[in-house]
mmCIF file of C-alpha atoms in Angstrom:
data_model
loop_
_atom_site.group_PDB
_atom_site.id
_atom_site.type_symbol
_atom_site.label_atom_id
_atom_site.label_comp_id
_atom_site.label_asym_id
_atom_site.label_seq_id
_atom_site.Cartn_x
_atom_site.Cartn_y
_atom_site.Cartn_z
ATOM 1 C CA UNK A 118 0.000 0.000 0.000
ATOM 2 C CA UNK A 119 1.555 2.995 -1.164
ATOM 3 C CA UNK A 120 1.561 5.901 1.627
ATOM 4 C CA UNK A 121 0.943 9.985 0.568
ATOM 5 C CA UNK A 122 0.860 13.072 2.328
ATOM 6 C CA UNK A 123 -0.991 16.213 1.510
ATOM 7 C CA UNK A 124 -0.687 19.741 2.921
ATOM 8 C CA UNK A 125 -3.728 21.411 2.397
ATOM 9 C CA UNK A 126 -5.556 18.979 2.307
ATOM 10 C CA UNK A 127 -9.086 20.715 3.520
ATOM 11 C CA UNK A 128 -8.841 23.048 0.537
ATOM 12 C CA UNK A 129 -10.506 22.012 -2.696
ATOM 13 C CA UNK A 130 -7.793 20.424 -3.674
ATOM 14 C CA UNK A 131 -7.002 18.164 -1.248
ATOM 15 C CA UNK A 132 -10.125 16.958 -0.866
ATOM 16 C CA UNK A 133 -10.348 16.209 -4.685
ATOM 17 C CA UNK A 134 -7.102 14.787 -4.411
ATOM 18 C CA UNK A 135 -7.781 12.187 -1.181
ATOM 19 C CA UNK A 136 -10.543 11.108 -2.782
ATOM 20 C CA UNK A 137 -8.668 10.207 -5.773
ATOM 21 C CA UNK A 138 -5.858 8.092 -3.847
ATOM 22 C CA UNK A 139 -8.257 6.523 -1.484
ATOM 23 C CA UNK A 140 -9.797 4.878 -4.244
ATOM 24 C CA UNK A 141 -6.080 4.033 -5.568
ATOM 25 C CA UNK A 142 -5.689 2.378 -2.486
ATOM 26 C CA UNK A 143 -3.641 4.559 -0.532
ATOM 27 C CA UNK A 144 -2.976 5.265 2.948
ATOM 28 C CA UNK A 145 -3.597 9.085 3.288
ATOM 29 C CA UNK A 146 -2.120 11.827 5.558
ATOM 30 C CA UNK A 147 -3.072 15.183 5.601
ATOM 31 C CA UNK A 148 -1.733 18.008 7.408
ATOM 32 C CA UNK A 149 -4.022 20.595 9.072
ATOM 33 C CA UNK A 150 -3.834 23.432 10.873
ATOM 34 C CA UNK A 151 -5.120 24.016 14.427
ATOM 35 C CA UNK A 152 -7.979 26.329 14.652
ATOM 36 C CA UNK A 153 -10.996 26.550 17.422
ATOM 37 C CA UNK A 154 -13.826 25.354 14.842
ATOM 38 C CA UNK A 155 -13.614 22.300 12.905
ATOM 39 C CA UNK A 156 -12.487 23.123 8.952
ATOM 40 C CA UNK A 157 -12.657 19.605 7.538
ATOM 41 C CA UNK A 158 -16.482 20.001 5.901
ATOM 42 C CA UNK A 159 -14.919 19.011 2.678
ATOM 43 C CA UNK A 160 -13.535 15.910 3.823
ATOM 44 C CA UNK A 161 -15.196 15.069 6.577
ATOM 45 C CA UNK A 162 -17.334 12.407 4.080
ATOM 46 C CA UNK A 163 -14.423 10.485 3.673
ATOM 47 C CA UNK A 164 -15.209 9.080 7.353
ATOM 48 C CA UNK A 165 -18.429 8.096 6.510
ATOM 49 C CA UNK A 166 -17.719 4.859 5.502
ATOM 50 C CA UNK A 167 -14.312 3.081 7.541
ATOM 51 C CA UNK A 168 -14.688 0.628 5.325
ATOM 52 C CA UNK A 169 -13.756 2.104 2.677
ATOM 53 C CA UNK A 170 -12.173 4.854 3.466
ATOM 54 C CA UNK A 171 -11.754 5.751 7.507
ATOM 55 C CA UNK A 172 -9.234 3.013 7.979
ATOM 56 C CA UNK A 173 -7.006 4.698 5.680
ATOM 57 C CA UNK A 174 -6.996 8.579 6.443
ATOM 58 C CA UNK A 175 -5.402 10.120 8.781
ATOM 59 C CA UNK A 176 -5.191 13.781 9.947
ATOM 60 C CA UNK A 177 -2.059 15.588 11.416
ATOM 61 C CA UNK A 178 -1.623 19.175 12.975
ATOM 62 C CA UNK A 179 0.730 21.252 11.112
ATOM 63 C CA UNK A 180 1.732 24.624 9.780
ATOM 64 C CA UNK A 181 4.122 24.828 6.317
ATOM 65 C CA UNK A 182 5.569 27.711 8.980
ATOM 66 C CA UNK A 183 6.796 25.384 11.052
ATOM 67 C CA UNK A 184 9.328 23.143 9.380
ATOM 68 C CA UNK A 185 10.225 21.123 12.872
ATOM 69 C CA UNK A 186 7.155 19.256 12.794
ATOM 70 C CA UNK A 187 7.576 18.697 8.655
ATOM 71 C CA UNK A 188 10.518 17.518 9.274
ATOM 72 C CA UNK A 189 8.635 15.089 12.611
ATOM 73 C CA UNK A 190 6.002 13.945 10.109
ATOM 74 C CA UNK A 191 8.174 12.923 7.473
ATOM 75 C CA UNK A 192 10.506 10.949 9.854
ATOM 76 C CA UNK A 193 7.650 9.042 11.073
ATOM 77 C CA UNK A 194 5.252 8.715 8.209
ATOM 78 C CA UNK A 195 8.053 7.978 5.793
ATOM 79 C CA UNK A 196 5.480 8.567 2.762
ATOM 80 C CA UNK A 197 5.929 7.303 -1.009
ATOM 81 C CA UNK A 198 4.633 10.973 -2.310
ATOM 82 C CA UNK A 199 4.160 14.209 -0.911
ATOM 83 C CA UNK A 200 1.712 16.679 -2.682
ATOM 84 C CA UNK A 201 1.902 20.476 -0.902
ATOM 85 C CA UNK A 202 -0.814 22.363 -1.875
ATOM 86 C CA UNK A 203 -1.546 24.275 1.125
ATOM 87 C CA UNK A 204 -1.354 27.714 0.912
ATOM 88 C CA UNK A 205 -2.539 31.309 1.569
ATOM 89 C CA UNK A 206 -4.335 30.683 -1.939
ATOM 90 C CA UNK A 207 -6.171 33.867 -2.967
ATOM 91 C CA UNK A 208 -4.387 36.447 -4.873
ATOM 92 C CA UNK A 209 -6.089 39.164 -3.820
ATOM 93 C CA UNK A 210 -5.401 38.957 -0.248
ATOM 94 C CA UNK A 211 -2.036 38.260 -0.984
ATOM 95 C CA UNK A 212 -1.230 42.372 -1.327
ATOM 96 C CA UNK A 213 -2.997 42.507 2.558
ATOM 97 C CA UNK A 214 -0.525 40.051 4.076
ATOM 98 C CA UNK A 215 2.396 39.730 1.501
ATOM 99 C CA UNK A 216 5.288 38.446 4.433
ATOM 100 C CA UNK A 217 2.746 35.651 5.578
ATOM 101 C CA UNK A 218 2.080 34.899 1.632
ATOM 102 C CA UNK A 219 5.714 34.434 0.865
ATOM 103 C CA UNK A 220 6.459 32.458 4.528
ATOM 104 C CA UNK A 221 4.070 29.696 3.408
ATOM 105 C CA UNK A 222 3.599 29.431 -0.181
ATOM 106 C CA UNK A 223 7.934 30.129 -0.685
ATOM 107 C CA UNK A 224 9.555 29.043 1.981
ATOM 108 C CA UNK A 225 6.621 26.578 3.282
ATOM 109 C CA UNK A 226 7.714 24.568 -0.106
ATOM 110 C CA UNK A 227 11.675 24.634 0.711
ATOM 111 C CA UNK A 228 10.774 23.833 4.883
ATOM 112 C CA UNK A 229 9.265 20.686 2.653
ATOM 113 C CA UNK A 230 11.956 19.859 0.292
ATOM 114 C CA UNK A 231 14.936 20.045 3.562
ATOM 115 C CA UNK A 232 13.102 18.214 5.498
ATOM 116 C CA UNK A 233 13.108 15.504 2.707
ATOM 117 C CA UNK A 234 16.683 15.824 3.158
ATOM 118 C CA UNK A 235 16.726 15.671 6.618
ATOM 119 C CA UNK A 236 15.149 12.861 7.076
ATOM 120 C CA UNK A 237 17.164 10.957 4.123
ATOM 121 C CA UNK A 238 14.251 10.354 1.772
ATOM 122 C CA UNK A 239 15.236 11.887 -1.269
ATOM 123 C CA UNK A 240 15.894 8.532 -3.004
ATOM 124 C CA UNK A 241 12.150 7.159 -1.811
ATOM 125 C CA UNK A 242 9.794 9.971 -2.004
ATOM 126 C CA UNK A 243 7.877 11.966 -4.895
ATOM 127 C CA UNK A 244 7.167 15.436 -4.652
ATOM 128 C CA UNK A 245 4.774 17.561 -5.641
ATOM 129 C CA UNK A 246 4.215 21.033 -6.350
ATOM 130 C CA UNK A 247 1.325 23.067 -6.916
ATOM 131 C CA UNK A 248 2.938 25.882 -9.141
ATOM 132 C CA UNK A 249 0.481 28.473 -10.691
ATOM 133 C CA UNK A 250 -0.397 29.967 -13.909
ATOM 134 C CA UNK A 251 -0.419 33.326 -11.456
ATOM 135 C CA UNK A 252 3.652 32.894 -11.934
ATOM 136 C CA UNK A 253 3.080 34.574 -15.855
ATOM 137 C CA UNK A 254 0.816 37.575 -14.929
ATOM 138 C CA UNK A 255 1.829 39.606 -17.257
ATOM 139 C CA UNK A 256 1.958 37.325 -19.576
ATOM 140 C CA UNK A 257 5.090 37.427 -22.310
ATOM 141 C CA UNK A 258 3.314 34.987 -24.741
ATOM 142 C CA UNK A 259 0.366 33.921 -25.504
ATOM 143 C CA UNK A 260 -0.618 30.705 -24.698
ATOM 144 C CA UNK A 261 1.547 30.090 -22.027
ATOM 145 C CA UNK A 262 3.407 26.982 -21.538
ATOM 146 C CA UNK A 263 6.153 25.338 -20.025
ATOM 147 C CA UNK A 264 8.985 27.273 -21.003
ATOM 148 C CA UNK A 265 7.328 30.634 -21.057
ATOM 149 C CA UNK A 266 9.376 33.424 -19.159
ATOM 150 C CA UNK A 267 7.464 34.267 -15.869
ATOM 151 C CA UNK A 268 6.103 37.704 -14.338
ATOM 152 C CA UNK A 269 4.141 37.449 -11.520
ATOM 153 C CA UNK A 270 1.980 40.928 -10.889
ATOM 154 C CA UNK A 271 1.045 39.772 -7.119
ATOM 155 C CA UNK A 272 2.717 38.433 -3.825
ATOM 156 C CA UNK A 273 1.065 34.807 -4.290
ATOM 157 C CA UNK A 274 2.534 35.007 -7.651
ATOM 158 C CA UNK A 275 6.163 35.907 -7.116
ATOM 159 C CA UNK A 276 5.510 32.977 -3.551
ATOM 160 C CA UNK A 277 4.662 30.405 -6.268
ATOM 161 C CA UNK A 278 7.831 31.685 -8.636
ATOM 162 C CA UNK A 279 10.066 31.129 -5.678
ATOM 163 C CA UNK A 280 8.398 27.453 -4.766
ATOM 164 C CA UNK A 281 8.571 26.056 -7.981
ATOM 165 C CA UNK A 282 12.078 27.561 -9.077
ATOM 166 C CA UNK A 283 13.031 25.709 -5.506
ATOM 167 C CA UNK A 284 11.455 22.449 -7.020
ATOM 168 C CA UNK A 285 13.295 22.458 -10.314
ATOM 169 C CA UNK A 286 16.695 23.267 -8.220
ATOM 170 C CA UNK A 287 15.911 19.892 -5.741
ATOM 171 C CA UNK A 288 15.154 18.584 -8.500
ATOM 172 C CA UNK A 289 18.677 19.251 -9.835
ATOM 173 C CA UNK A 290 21.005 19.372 -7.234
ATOM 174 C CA UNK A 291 19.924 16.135 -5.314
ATOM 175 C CA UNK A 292 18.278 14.165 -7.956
ATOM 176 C CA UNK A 293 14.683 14.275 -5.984
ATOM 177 C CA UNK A 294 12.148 13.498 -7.940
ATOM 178 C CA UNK A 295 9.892 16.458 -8.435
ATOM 179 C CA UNK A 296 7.280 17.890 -10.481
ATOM 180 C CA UNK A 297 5.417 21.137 -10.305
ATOM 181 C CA UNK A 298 2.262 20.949 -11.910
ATOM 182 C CA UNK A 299 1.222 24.564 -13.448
ATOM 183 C CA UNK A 300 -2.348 24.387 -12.698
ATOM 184 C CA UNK A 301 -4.769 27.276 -14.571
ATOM 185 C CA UNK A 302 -7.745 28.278 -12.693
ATOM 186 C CA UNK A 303 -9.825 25.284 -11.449
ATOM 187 C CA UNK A 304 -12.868 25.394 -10.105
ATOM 188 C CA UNK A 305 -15.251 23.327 -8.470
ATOM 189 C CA UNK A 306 -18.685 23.754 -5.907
ATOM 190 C CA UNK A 307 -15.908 22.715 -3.382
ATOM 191 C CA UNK A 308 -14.257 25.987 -4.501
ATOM 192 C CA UNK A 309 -14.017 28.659 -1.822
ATOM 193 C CA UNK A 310 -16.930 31.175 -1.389
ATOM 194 C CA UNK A 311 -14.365 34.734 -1.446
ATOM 195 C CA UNK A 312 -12.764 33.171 -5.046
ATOM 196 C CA UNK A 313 -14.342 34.627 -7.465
ATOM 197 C CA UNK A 314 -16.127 32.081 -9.675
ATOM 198 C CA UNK A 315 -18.237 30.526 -6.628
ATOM 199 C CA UNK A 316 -18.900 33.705 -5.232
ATOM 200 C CA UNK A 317 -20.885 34.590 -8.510
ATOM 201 C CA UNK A 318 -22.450 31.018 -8.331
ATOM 202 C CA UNK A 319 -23.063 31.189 -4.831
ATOM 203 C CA UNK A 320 -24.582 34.891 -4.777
ATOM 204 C CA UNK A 321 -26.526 34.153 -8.116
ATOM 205 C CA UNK A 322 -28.455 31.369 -6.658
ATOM 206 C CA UNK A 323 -29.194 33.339 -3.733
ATOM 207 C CA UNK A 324 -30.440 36.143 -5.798
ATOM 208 C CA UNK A 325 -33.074 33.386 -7.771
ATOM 209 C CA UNK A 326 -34.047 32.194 -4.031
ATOM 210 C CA UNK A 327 -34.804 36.002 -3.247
ATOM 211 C CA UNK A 328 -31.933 35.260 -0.348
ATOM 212 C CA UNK A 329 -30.289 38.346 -1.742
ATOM 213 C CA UNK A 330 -30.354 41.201 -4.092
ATOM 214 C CA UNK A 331 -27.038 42.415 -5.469
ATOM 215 C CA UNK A 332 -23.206 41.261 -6.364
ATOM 216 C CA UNK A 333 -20.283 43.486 -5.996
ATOM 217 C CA UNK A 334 -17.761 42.907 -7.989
ATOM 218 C CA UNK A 335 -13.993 44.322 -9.376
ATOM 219 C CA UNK A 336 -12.911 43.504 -12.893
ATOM 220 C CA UNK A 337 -14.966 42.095 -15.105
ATOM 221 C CA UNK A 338 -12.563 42.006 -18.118
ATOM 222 C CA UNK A 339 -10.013 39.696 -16.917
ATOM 223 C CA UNK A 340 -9.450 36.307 -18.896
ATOM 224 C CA UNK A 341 -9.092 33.307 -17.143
ATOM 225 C CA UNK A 342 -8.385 29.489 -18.382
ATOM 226 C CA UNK A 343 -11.098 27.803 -16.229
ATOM 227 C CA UNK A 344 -10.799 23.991 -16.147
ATOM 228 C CA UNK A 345 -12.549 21.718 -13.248
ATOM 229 C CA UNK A 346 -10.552 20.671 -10.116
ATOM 230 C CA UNK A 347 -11.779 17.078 -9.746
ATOM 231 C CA UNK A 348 -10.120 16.268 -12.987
ATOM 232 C CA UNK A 349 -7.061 18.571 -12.401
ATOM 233 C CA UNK A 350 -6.087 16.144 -9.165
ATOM 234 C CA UNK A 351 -5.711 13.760 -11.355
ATOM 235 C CA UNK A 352 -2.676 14.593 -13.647
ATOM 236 C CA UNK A 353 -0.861 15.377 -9.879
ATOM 237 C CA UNK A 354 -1.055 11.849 -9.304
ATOM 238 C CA UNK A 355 -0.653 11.189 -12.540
ATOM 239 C CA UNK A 356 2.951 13.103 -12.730
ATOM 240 C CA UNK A 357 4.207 11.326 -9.739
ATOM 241 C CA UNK A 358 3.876 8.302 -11.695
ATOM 242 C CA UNK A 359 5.970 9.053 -14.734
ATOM 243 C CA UNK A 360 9.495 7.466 -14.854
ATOM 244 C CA UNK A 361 10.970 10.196 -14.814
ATOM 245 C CA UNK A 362 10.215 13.960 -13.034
ATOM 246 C CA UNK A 363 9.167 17.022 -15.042
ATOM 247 C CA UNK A 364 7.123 19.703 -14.831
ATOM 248 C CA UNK A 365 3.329 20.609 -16.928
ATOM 249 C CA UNK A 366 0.754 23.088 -17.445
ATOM 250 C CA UNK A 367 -2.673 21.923 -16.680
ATOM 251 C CA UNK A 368 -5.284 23.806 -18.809
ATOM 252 C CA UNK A 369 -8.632 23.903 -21.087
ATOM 253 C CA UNK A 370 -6.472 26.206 -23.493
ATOM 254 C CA UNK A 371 -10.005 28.267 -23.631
ATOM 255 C CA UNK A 372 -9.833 31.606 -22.553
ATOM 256 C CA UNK A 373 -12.954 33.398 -20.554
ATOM 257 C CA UNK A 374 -13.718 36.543 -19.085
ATOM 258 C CA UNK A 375 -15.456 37.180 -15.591
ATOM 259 C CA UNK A 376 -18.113 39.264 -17.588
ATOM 260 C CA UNK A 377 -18.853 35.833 -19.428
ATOM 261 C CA UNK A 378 -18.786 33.626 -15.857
ATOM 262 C CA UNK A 379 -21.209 36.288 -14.633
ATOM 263 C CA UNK A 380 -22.943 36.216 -18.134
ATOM 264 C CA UNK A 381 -23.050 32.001 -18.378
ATOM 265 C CA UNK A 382 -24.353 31.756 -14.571
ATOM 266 C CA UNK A 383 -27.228 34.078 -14.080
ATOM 267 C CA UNK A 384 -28.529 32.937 -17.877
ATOM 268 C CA UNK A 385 -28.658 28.854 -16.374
ATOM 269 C CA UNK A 386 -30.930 30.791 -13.771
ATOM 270 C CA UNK A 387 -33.279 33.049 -16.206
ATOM 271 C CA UNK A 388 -31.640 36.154 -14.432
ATOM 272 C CA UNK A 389 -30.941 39.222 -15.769
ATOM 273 C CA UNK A 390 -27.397 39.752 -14.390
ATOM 274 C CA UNK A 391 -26.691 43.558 -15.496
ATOM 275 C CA UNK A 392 -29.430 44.236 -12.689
ATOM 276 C CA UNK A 393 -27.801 42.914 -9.861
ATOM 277 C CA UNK A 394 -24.297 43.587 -10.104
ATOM 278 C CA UNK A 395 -22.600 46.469 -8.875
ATOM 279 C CA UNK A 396 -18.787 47.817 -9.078
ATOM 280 C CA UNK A 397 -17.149 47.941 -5.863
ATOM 281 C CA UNK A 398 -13.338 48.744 -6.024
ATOM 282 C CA UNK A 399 -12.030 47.243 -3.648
ATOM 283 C CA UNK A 400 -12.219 44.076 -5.074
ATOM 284 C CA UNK A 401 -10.253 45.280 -7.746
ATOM 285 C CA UNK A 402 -5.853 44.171 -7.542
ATOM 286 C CA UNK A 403 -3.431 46.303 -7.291
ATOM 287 C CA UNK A 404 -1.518 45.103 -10.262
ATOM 288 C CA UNK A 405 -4.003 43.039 -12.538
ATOM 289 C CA UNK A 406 -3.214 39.763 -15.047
ATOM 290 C CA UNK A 407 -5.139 40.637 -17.277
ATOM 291 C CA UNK A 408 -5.027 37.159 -19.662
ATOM 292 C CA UNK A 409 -3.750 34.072 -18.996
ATOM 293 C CA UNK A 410 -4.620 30.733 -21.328
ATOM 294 C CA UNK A 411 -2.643 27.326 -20.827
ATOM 295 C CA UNK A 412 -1.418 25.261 -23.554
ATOM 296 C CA UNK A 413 -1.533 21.613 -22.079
ATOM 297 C CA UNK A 414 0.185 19.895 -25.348
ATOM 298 C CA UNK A 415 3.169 18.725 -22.951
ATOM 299 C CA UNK A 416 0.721 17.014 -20.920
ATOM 300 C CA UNK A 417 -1.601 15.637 -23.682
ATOM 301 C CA UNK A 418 1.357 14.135 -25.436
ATOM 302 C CA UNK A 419 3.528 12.691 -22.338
ATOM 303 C CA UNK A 420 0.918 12.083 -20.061
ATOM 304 C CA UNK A 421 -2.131 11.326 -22.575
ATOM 305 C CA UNK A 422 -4.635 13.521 -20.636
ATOM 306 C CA UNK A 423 -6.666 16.173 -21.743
ATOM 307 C CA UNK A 424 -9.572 17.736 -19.896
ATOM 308 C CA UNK A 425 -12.854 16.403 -20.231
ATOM 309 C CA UNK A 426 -15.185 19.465 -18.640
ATOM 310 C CA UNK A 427 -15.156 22.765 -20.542
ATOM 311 C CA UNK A 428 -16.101 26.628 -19.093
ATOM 312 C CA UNK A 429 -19.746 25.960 -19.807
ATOM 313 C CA UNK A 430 -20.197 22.473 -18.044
ATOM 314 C CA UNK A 431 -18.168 23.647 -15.719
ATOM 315 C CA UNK A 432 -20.748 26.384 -14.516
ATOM 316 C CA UNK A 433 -23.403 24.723 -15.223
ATOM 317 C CA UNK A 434 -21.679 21.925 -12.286
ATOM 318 C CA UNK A 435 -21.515 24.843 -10.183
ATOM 319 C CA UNK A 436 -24.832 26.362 -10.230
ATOM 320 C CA UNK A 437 -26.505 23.432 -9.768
ATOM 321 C CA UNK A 438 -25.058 22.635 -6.736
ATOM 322 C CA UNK A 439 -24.980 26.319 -5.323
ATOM 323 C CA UNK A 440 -28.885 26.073 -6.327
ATOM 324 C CA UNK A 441 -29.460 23.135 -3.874
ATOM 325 C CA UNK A 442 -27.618 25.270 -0.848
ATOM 326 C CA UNK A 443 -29.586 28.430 -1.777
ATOM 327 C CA UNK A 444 -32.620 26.374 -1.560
ATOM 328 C CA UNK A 445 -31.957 24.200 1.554
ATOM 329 C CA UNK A 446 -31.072 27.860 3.107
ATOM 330 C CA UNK A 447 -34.454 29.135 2.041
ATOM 331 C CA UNK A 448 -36.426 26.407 3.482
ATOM 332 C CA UNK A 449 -33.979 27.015 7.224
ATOM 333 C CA UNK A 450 -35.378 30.529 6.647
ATOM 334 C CA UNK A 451 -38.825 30.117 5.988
ATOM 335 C CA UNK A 452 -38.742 27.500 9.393
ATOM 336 C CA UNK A 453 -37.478 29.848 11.683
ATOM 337 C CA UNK A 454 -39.503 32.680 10.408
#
């Protein structure tokens, strides 16, 4: 039974991604940070069945700011891969806490890769890292792949350019084998509620359920390479398995704008979005990327994937299960009322 450890894995993600080796038959770690409220909702149906899957996952307290107890977990769990996606994830929020942003998504990746060292697994374990298409921001070709120079426009982005330059030089220098997977934007209805595509689900359905009137948004004109995030987990297993380590970009290769998302999600519910959203600025970025569009041929051809769900499935995924919370919330209303 091969053994893998994920950081982050309450995040979208993670969850995706347990699921995924839990059904490979894997023994799963994750690593989770202590908090006073429980934030495992999007795993906590893993447990339902031990069986199946209870027997086999396991949850650890951790911080990628504290590499002593990386370096604790990796002596004792001694895992076959290691996939670190945690991080302080949205971009945005990145330019309010920059240092904390660079701590965890940079140097939380290189507390990972020493303590590899330090507890003398390079030869058994496989690394992964979740690299960003936030790394190009302003992007110097278009579409972006592999090889295309990088210019991140945000802390998160120039945290991710320092993680996944520290993979390829690991990767180098000690012969670890590791892979950064350049993941476009994925979404998902596991997909965070302040990120922008499920806040427009999540607010839209609300809207139809009369739960709320209006949407503030920032930018409507940037261009993003949406893909799905239950299929995206898949190629980071799938790289780990490869004979040999390199690193991919994960994309549609279809480019869409917010305006569209916005457009796409209040048409599945007969709304007429242009009278319920309103411009608030402060959801705009400091420094914007303004188009980004993945070309996934490396992957298609070495790796034989492609993705399956396109931008308009992919909404269509997400507003129907928004739609069921809005309307579960209504009928909590209406009870109390």
């Amino acid at each position: 039974m091969k053994k893998a450890l994920i950081t982050g894995i309450t995040g979208q993600d993670g969850s995706y991604l347990a699921e995924l080796l839990l059904e490979k038959g894997y023994e799963v770690h994750g690593v989770i940070r202590r908090a006073s409220t429980f934030n495992t909702d999007r795993i906590d149906h893993l447990y339902e069945d031990p069986h199946v899957h209870g027997v086999r996952l396991f949850l650890h307290y951790g911080d990628l700011a504290d590499s002593v107890q990386m370096v604790k977990l990796l002596y004792d769990l001694k895992p076959d891969e290691v996939y670190n996606l945690g991080a302080q994830s949205h971009v945005r929020v990145s330019f309010d806490v920059p240092e904390y942003t660079g701590d965890v998504d940079g140097l939380g990746a290189q507390r990972i890769l020493e303590a590899i060292r330090e507890a003398d697994l390079v030869d058994k374990v496989r690394y992964y890292q979740a690299s960003s298409s936030e790394m190009f921001g302003k992007v110097q070709e278009v579409p972006q792949t592999e090889t295309t120079p990088l210019w991140p426009r945000s802390p998160y982005g120039c945290a991710k350019v320092y993680a996944h330059w520290l993979t390829v030089n690991y990767r180098e220098s000690y012969n670890l084998y590791a892979c950064s997977g350049i993941l476009f934007n994925h979404e998902s209805p596991r997909r965070g509620e302040t990120f922008v595509t499920r806040k427009i689900t999540r607010a839209a359905t609300r809207i139809k359920m009369g739960l709320q009137k209006n949407l503030y948004m920032g930018n409507l004109d940037a261009k993003r390479d949406w893909g799905y995030a239950k299929e995206y987990v898949e190629m980071m297993w799938l790289m780990l398995q490869q004979d040999k380590p390199d690193d991919y970009v994960i994309a549609t290769n279809e480019t869409h704008s917010v305006k569209e998302f916005v457009e796409e999600t209040f048409g599945l519910l007969d709304l007429d979005w242009q009278e319920h959203i309103k411009f608030d600025s402060r959801y705009e970025r400091p420094a914007e990327v303004d188009l980004l569009i993945g070309n996934p041929e490396k992957a298609r051809k070495q790796l034989n994937w492609e993705p399956k769900v396109k931008f308009k499935e992919l909404v269509k995924i997400m507003v129907e299960a928004d739609l069921k919370l809005a309307e579960e919330e209504k009928k909590i209303k209406e009870a109390l009322a």
